Short mmCIF file of C-alpha atoms and ligand atoms in Angstrom, two decimals:
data_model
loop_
_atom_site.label_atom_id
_atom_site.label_comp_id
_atom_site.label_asym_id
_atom_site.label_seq_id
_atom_site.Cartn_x
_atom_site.Cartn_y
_atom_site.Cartn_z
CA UNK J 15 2.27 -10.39 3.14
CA UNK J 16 3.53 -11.14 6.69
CA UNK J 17 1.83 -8.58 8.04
CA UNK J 18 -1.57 -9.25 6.57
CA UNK J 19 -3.51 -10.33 9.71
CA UNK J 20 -1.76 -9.17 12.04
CA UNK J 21 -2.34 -6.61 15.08
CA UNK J 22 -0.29 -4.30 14.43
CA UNK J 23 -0.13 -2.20 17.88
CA UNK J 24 0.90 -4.44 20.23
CA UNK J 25 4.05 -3.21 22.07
CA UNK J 26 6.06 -4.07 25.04
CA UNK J 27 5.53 -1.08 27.78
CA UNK J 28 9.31 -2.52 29.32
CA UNK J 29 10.51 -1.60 25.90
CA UNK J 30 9.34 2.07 26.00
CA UNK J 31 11.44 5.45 27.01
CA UNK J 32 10.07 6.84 30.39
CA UNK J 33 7.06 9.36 28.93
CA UNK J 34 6.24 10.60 32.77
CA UNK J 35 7.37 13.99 32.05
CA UNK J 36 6.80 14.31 28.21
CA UNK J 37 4.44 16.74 26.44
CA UNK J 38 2.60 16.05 23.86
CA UNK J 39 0.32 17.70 20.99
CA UNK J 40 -2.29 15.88 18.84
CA UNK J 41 -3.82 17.39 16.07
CA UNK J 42 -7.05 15.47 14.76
CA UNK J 43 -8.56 15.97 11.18
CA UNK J 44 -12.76 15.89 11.62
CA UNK J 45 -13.03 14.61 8.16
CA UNK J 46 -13.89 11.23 8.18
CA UNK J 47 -14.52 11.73 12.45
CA UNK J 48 -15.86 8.13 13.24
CA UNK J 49 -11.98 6.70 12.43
CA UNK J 50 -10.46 9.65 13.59
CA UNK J 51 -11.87 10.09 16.97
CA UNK J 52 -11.30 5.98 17.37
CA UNK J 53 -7.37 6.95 16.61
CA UNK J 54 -7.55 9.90 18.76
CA UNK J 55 -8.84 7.69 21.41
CA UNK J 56 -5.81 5.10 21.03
CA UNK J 57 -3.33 7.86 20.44
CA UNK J 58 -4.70 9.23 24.44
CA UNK J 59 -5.26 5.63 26.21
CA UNK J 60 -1.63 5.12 25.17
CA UNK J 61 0.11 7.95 26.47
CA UNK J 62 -1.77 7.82 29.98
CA UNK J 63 -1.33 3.97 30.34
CA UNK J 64 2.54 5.17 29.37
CA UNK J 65 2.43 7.51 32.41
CA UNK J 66 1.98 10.93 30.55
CA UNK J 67 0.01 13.24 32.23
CA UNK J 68 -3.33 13.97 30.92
CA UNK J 69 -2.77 17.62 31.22
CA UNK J 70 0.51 17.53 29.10
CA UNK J 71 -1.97 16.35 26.26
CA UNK J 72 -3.19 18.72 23.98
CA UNK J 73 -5.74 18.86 21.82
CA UNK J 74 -6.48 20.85 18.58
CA UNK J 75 -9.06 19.85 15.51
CA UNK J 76 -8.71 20.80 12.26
CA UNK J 77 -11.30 20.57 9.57
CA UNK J 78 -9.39 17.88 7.44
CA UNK J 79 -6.35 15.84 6.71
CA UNK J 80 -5.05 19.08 4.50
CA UNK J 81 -4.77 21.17 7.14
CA UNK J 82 -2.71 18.62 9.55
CA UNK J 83 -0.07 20.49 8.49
CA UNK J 84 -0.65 23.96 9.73
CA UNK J 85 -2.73 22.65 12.50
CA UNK J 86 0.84 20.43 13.52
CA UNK J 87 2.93 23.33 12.83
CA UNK J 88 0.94 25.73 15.10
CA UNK J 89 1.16 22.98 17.86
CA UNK J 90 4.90 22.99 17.55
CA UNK J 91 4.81 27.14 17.59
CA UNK J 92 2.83 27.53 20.53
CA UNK J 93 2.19 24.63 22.69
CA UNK J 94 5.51 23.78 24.04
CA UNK J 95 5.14 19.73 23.25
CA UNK J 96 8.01 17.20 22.58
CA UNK J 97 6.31 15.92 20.09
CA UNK J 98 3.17 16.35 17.92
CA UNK J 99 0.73 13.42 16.88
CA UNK J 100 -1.05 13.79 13.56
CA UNK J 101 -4.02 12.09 13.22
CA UNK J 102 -6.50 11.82 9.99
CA UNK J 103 -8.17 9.41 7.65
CA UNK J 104 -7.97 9.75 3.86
CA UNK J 105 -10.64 7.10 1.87
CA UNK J 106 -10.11 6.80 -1.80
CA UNK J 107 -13.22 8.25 -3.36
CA UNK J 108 -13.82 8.28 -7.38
CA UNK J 109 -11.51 11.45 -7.68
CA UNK J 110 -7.78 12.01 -7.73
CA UNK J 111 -7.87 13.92 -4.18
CA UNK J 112 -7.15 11.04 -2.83
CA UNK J 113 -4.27 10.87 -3.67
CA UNK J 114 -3.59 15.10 -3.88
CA UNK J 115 -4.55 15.68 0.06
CA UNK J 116 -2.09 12.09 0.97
CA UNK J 117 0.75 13.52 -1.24
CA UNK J 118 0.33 17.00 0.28
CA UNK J 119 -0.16 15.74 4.00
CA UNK J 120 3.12 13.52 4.08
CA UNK J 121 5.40 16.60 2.37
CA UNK J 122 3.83 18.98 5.11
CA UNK J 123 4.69 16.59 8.28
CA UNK J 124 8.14 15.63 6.66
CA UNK J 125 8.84 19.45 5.80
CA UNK J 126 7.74 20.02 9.59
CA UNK J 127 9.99 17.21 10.87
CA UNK J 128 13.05 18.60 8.82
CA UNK J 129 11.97 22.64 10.10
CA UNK J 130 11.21 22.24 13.69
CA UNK J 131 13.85 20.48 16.33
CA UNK J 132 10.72 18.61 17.84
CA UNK J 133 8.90 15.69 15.81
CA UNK J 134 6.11 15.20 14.12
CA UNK J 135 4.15 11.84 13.86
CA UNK J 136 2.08 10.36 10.73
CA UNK J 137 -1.17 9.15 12.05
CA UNK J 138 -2.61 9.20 8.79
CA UNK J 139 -4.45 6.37 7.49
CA UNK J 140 -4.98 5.77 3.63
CA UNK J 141 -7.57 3.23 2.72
CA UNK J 142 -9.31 2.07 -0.03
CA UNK J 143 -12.67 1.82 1.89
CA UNK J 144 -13.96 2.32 4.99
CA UNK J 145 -14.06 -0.86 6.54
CA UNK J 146 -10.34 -0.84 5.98
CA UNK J 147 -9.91 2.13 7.64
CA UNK J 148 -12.19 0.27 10.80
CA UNK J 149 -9.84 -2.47 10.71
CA UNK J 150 -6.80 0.33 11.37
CA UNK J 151 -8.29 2.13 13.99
CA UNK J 152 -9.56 0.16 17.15
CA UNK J 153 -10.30 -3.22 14.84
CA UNK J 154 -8.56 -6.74 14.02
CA UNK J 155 -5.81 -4.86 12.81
CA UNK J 156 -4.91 -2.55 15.50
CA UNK J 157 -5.28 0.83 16.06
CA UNK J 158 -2.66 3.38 14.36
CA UNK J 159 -3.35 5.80 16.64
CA UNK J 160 -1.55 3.74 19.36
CA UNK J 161 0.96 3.42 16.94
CA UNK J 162 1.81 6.47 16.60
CA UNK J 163 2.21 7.08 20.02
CA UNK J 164 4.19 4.78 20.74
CA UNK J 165 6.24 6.45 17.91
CA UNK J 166 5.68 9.68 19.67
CA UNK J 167 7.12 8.50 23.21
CA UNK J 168 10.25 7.35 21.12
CA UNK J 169 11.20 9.68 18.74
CA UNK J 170 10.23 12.66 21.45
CA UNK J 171 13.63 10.31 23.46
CA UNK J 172 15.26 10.52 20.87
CA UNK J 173 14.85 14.17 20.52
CA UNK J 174 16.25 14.67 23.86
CA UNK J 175 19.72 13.93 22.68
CA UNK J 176 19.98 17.48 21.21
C1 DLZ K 221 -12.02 17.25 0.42
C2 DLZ K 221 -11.64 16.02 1.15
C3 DLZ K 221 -11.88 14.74 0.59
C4 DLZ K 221 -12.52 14.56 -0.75
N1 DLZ K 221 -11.59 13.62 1.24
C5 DLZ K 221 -11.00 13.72 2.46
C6 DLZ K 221 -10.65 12.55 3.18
O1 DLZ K 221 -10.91 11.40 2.77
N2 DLZ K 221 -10.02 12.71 4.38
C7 DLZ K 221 -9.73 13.93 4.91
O2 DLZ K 221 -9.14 14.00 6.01
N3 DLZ K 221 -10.06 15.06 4.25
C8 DLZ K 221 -10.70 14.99 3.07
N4 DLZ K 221 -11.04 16.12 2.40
C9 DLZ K 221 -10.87 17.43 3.08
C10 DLZ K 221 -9.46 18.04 2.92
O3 DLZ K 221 -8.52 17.37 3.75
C11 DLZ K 221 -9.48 19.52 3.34
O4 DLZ K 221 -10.04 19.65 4.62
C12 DLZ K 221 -10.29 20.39 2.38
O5 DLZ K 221 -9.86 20.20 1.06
C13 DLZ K 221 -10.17 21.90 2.76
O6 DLZ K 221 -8.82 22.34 2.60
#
C-alpha cells in the first residue's frame, strides 16, 4: 500500500486557510486516554502553530468514543466554534463492540455534519492493537490528531462560504 510507511501528517502551513480568527471545539473520549491525550495534544500544537488562539480552543471530555457524538453535538449547541474536532481511540478487543461503538461513532459525526451548518471532524482511530494505535498518534506514522486539524482549519473555510 503506498501509504504503508508513511507519515501521514505532514502538511504545508503556505497551503493552509488563515485560522487567526477561527474557533474551535475538541471533544476527547478518556477511553483508551494514553492515545487520546497524544491526539489531543497534536490536534492543540496544530492549531496554535496555525495561529489560532489558545483561548478560541475548547475543551470537553467525554467518557468514551460512544459518546463523541453528544459530547460534539453539545459543542456545536453551545460553544459557538467553526468547527468541532472529535477525538477517540477504538482497539479491537475479542468482542463485536468494536466494531458496534466505530459503526455508531461515524453515523453520529456524519448525522452531525449533515444537521448542524458547522463541521464536525473524525479523529477517531480504529486499530487492531495498541501499538498501532501508537504508531497513529505522535509515532512513525503521524499523529491523526494533527490531521484532523488540519481538516478542521479547512473545512471550518470552507464553511465560511455560507
Ligand atoms: C465499552 C468500550 C469498549 C469495549 N472499548 C472502547 C474502546 O476501545 N474505545 C473507546 O473509546 N470506548 C470504548 N468503550 C466505551 C464506549 O465508547 C462507551 O463509553 C461506553 O459503552 C458507555 O456508553
Amino acid at each position: 500500500m503506498a501509504t504503508a510507511h508513511k507519515n501521514l501528517s505532514a502538511y504545508d502551513p503556505e497551503q493552509l486557510p488563515d485560522a487567526r480568527n477561527m474557533r474551535f471545539g475538541i471533544v476527547v473520549a478518556q477511553w483508551n486516554k494514553e492515545i487520546t491525550e497524544a491526539l489531543f495534544e497534536g490536534a492543540y500544537k496544530t492549531l496554535i502553530d496555525n495561529g489560532v488562539d489558545q483561548k478560541n480552543i475548547i475543551r470537553m471530555d467525554v467518557p468514551g468514543s460512544f459518546e463523541l457524538t453528544f459530547g460534539a453535538k453539545l459543542m456545536l449547541e453551545t460553544a459557538n466554534v467553526d468547527a468541532v474536532i472529535a477525538l477517540g481511540c477504538i482497539i479491537r478487543g475479542e468482542t463485536p463492540h468494536f466494531e458496534y461503538i466505530s459503526q455508531a461513532v461515524t453515523h453520529g459525526l456524519t448525522e452531525l455534519n449533515l444537521k448542524y451548518d458547522k463541521p464536525v471532524i473524525f479523529g477517531v482511530l480504529t486499530t487492531y492493537s495498541l501499538e498501532q494505535a501508537r504508531d497513529r498518534a505522535g509515532g512513525k506514522y503521524g499523529n491523526k490528531g494533527a490531521e484532523a486539524a488540519i481538516a478542521a482549519i479547512q473545512m471550518a473555510d470552507l464553511s465560511r462560504l455560507r
